[in-house]
Structure formats: structure tokens, C-alpha cells
Coordinates of C-alpha atoms and ligand atoms in Angstrom, one line a residue:
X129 CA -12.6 -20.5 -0.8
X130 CA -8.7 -20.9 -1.0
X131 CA -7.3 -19.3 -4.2
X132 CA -3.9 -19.3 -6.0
X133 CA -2.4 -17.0 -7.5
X134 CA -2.1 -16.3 -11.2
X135 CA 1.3 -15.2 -12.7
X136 CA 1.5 -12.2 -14.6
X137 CA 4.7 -11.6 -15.9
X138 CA 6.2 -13.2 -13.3
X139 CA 4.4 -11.4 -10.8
X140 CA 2.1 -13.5 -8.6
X141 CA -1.5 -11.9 -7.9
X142 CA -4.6 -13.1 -6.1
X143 CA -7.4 -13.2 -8.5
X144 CA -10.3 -12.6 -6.5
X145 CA -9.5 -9.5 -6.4
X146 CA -6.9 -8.6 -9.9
X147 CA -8.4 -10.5 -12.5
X148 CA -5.4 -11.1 -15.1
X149 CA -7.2 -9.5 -17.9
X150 CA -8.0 -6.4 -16.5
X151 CA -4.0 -6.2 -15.3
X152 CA -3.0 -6.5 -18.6
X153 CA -5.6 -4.1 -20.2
X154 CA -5.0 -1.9 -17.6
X155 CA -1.4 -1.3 -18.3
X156 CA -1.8 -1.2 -22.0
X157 CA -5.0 0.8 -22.4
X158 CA -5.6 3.3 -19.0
X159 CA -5.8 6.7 -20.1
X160 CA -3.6 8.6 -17.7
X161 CA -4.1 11.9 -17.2
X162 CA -2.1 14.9 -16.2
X163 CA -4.1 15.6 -13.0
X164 CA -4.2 11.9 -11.9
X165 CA -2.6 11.9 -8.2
X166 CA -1.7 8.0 -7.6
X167 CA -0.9 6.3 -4.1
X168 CA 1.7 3.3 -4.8
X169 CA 2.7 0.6 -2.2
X170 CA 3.3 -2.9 -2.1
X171 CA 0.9 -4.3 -0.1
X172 CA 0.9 -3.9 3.7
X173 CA 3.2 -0.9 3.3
X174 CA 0.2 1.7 5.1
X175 CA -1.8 2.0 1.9
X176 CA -5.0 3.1 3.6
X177 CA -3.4 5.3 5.7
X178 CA -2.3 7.3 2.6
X179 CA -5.5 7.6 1.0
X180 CA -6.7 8.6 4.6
X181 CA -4.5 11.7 4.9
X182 CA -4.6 12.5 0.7
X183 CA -8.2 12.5 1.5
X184 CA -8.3 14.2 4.3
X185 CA -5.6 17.2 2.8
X186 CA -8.2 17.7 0.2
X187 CA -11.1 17.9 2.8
X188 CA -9.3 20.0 5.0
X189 CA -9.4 17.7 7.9
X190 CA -13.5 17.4 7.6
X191 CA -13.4 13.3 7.9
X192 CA -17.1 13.5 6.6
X193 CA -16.3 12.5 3.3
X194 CA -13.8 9.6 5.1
X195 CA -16.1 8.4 7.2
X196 CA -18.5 7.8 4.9
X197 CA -17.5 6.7 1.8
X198 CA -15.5 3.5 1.3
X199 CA -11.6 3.7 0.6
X200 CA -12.2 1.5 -2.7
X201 CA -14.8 4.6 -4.1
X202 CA -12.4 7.4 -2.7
X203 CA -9.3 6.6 -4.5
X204 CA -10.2 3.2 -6.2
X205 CA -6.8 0.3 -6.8
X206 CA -6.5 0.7 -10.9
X207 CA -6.2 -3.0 -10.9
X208 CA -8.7 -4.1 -9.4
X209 CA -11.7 -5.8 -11.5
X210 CA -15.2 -3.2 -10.9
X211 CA -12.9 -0.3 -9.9
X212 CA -10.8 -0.1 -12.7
X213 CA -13.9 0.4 -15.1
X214 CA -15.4 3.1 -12.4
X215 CA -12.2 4.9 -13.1
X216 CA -12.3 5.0 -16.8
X217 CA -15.4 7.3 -16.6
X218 CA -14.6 9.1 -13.4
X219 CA -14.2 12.8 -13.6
X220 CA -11.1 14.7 -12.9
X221 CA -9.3 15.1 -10.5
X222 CA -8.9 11.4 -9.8
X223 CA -7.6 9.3 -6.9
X224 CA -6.0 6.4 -7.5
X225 CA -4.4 3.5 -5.8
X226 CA -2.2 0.9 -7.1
X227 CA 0.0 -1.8 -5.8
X228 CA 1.6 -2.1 -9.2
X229 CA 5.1 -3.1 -10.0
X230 CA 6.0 -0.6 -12.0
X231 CA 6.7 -2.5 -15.6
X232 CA 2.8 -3.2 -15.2
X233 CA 2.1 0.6 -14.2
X234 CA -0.5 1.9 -17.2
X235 CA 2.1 2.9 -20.2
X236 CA 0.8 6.2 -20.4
X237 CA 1.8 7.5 -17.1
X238 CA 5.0 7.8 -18.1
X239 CA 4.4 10.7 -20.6
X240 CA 2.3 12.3 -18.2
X241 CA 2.4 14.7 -15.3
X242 CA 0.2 12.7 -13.0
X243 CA 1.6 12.7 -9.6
X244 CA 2.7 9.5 -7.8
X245 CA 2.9 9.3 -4.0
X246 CA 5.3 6.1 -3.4
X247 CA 5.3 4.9 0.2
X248 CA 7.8 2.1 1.6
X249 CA 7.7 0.4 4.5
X250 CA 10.6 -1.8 6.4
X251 CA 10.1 -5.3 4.4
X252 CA 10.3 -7.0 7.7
X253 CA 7.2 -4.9 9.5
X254 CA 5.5 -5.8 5.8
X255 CA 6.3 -9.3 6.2
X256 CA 5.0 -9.2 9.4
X257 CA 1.8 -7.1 8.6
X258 CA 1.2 -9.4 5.2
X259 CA 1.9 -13.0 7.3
X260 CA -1.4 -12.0 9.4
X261 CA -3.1 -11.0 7.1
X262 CA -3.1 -13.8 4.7
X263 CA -2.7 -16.2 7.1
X264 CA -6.4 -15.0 8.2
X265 CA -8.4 -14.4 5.2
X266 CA -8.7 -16.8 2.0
X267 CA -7.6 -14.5 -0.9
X268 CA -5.1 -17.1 -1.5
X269 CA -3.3 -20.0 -0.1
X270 CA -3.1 -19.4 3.1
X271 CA 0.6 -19.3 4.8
X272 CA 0.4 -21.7 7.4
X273 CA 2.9 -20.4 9.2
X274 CA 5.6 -17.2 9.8
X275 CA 8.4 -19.7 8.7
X276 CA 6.2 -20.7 5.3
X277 CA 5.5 -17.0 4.6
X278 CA 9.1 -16.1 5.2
X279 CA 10.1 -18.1 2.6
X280 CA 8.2 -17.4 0.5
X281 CA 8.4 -13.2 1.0
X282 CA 12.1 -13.9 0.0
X283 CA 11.4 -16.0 -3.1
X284 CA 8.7 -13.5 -4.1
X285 CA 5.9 -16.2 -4.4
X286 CA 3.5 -13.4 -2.3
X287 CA 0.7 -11.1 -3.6
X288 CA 2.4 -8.5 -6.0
X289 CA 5.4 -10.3 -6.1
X290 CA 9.2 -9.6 -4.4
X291 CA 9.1 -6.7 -2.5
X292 CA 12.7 -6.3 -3.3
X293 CA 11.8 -6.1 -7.2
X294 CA 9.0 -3.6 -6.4
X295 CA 10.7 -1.0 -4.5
X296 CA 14.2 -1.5 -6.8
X297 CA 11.3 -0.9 -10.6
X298 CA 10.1 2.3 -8.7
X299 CA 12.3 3.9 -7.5
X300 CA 13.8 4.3 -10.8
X301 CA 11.2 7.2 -10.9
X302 CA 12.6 8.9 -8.1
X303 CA 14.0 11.5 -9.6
X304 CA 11.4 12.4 -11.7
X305 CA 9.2 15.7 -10.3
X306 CA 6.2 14.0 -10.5
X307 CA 7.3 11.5 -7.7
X308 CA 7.0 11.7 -3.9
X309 CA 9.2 9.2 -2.1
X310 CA 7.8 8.3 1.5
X311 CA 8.6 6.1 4.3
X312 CA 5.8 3.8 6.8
X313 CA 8.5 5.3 9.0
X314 CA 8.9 9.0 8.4
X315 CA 5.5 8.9 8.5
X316 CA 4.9 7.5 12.2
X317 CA 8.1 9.4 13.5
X318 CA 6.6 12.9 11.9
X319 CA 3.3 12.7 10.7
X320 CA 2.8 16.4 10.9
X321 CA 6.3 16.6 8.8
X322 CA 5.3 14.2 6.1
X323 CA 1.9 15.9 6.1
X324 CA 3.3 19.0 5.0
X325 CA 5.6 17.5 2.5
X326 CA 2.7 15.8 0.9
X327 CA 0.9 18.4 0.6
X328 CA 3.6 20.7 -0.7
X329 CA 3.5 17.8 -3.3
X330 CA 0.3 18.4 -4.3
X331 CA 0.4 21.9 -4.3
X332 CA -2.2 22.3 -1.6
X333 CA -2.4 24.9 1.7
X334 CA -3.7 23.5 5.2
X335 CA -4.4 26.3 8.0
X336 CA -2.7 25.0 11.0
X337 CA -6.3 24.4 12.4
X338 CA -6.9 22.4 9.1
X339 CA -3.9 20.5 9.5
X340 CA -4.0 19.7 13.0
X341 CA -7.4 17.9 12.1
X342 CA -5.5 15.7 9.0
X343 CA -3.5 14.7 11.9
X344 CA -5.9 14.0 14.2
X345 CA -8.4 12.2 12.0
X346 CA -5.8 10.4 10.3
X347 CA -4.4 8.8 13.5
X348 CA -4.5 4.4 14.0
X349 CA -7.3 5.2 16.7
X350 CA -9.6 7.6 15.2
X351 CA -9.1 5.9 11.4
X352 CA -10.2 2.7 13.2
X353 CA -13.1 4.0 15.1
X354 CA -14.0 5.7 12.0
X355 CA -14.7 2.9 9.7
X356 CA -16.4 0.0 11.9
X357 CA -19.6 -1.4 10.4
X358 CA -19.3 1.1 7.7
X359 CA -17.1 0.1 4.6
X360 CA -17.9 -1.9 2.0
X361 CA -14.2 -3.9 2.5
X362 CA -12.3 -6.5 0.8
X363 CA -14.6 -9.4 2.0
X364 CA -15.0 -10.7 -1.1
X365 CA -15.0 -14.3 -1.0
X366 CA -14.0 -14.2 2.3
X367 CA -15.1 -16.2 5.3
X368 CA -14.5 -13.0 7.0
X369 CA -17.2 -10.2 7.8
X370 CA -16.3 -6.4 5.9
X371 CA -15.7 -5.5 9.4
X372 CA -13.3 -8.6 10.7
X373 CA -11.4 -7.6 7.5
X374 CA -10.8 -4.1 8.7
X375 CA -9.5 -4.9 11.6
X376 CA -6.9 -7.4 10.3
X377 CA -5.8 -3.9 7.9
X378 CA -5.8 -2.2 11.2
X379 CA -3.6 -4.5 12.8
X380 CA -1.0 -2.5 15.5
X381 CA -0.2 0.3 13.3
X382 CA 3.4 0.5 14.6
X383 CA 7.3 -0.1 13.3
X384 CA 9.5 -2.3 14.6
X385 CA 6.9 -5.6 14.9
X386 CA 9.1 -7.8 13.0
X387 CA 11.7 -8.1 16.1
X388 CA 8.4 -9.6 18.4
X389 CA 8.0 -12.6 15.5
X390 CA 11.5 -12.8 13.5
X391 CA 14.0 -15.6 15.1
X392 CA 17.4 -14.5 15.4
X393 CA 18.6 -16.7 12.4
X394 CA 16.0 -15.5 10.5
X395 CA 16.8 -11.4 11.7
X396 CA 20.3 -12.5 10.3
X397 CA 19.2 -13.9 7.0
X398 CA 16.4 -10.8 6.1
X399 CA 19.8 -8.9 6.9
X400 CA 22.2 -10.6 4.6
X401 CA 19.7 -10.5 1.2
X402 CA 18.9 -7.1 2.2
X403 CA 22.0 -6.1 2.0
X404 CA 22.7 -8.4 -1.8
X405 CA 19.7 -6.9 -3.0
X406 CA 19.7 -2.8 -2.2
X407 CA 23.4 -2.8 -2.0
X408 CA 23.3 0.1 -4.8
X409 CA 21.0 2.3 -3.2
X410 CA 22.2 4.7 -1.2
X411 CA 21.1 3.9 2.9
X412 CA 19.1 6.6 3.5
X413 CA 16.7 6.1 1.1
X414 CA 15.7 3.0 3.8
X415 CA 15.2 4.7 6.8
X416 CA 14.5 1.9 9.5
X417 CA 17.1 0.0 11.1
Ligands
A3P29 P1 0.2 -3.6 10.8 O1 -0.4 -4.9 10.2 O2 1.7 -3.8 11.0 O3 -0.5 -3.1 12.0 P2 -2.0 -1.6 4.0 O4 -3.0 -0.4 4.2 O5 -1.0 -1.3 2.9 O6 -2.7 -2.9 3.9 O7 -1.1 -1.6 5.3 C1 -1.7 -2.0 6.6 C2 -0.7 -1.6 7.7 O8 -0.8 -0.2 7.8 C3 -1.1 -2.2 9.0 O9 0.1 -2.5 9.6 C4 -1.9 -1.1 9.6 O10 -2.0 -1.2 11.0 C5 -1.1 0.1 9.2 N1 -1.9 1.4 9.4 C6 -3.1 1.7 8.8 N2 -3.5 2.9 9.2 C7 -2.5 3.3 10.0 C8 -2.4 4.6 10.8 N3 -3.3 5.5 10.8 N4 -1.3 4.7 11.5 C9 -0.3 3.8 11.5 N5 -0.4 2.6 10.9 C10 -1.5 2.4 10.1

């Protein structure tokens, strides 16, 4: 069943999945606490690959845990309708995912110590990655085309809303100590790099043994042999199976896809309201080209 989105603030989300009342409850009534360790994105940014290697630093490398229990029970999205519920009773330490723009973030995270892991991806290999992806389930209305979905990634009329606003709310936390800026792209250039810095982050020690399994088992091929036929996934509603829905999340796994499907104009125009919209952050804070 094809669904619209509801508008939340301004923010457009698919309601299948992010009922509007739990949003709102969500950020005005989630009880933060100081040892919550959250894993941002907006959507299509490599949000399961996150929890795979948070998971996996805390395991040690052992995927038994990953392999076996669903990414929505390991570090369930705060906003999402059974999950956020789960959470409120969880025990500590928790796990938590969240594509959250950050004015809907739970209000008392910000007078906390919880951690936040924020990881950005090129908006053009997440335009890319989200066209797909929509264009192949039914969450919402589904993009008939790049061109469509183009448009409408740049107008913000796309699940969570304008990636531009959602990177810009963000990473007005950057500074904070509690906050881990990280890149799609760091991460595929040096996983073992951005391992370490995450777990530095944490505070947690990996052998080099242990680490060399995070990497391993934490890899596009093993986290998608891993999974098949055994997640509970986002089929809800879906015409897809649990397992067709995995593999549309694991797609290619690579950067640069955007220059196989972006036209030149269109290359030219991502360019020009890049450059309006993140004209006062400093470059490196963006590293793709
Ligand atoms: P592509 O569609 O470009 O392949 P999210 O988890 O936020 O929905 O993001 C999905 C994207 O992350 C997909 O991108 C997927 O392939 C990529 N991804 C997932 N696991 C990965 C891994 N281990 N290594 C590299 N990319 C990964």
C-alpha cells in the first residue's frame, strides 16, 4: 500500500513506520540517560553499518550476537512506533538509532552526557542510495523516477526531510564532547582508522586480534551474508519479502555512485545549492569530492 507522508514540523516522515504521535512524545517525554550511546544519520547515510561495527566493538568482533539478533532489537530507531516503547523499559547501557533532525531529538539529551555517533554521507551517493530504495518498496509514494526524486531531495519533500537542514541542525553539536562526527567516506577509505576513533569515543579497548574481526565482520560482504533469511526487517506493509528488503539496504556499498546516474546538468546543479547551502562550513568537514 502506497503511503504519504505526514508533516511534522515541517519535516516529512513515512508513517508506516514513524507514527506522528510517538515523534512528538518522543522528543518531549524520552528519558535520556547519561550512558545512552546514539547512532544519527539521515537516512541512506550507512546507518546499519554503524550499528554493525558499535555492535560489534562491544562484542569484540564475536558477530554472534549480530548475526542473530535483528538490527531494530540491537540498537532500536527511538522513533519508531514498537521500538520506541521497548526502549523506555530497556536496561542500561542502551543502543539507540535515530534519523532525527535534531529540533525533534528527545529534549533531554541535551542536558545529558549520552554519546552521539553522527555519520554523513555525500548527499549525492544518499540520493542515489534513497532513489532505489523508495523507488522499490511502498513506505511512501513511490519516486517514479531519478529526475522525480531529484527534485524532490532538493526541495526536501523526502523521508526525514532536507538533508541540507539535517546535517546544517546537527552539526551545531559538533563541538560538544559528547559528539562524534563521521563520514560514509572516512569510513570506506579507513575502516580500521574510523574503528579506532569510534571506539576511542566510547571509551572501549579492541586487541588487534579483536579488531581485526570488527573489520572483518563488519565488511559489505560478510554483513550481507550474515543477515539473509534471518532479520526480522522493515517489511512492514511492504510487498517486499524481510529478505528482498535487506538487499535493497545492501545495495553496492560504495562512494562515488551518484556520477553512474546524475546527468551532467544535474552534477552542475547538486553543485551550485551545495555550495548556497554549506557555504559557512568550513570544506573539510565534507570530505568527498
Ligand atoms: P548504497 O545504496 O549506496 O549501496 P542505511 O543503512 O542508512 O539505510 O544506508 C544504506 C547504505 O549503506 C547502502 O548504500 C548500503 O550499501 C551501505 N552499506 C551498508 N553496509 C555497508 C558496509 N558494510 N560497507 C559499505 N556500505 C554499506
Amino acid at each position: 500500500m502506497a503511503e504519504n507522508y505526514v508533516w511534522i514540523d515541517g519535516i516529512p516522515v513515512p508513517p508506516v513506520y514513524f507514527p506522528p504521535e510517538i515523534i512528538r512524545e518522543t522528543h518531549e517525554t524520552f528519558m535520556v540517560r547519561d550512558g545512552d550511546i546514539f547512532m544519527v544519520t539521515y537516512p541512506k547515510s550507512g546507518t546499519h553499518w554503524l550499528i554493525e561495527i558499535v555492535c560489534l566493538i562491544q562484542s569484540k568482533g564475536d558477530p554472534t550476537f549480530t548475526k542473530s539478533v535483528p538490527f531494530t532489537e540491537r540498537s532500536p530507531w527511538i522513533e519508531m512506533d514498537e521500538s520506541s516503547k521497548t526502549l523506555r523499559n530497556k536496561e542500561g547501557p542502551r543502543l539507540i538509532t535515530s534519523h532525527l533532525p535534531v529540533q525533534l531529538f528527545p529534549i533531554s539529551f541535551f542536558s545529558s552526557k549520552a554519546k552521539v555517533i553522527y555519520l554523513i554521507r555525500n548527499p549525492r551517493d544518499v540520493l542515489v542510495s534513497g532513489y532505489h530504495f523508495w523507488h522499490a518498496t511502498t513506505y511512501i509514494k513511490r519516486p517514479e523516477s531519478l529526475e522525480e526524486y531529484f527534485e524532490n531531495f532538493l526541495q526536501g519533500k523526502v523521508p526525514f526531510g532536507s538533508w541540507f537542514e539535517h546535517i546544517r541542525g546537527w552539526m551545531s553539536q559538533r563541538e560538544r564532547d559528547n559528539f562524534l562526527l563521521l563520514s560514509y567516506e572516512e569510513l570506506k577509505k579507513d575502516t580500521r582508522n574510523a574503528i579506532k576513533d569510534i571506539c576511542e569515543f566510547l571509551g572501549e579497548t579492541l586487541k588487534p586480534e579483536e579488531l581485526e574481526l570488527v573489520l572483518k565482520n563488519s565488511s559489505f560482504h560478510v554483513m550481507k551474508e550474515h543477515r539473509r533469511d534471518k532479520d526480522s526487517f522493515l517489511n512492514k506493509d511492504s510487498f517486499l519479502s524481510k529478505n528482498e528488503t535487506y538487499f535493497l539496504i545492501m545495495r553496492k556499498g560504495i562512494t562515488g555512485d551518484w556520477k553512474c546516474h546524475f546527468t551532467v546538468a544535474q552534477a552542475e546543479e547538486f553543485h551550485k545549492i551545495f555550495q548556497e547551502k554549506m557555504a559557512d562550513f568550513p570544506k573539510e568537514l565534507f570530505p568527498w569530492e
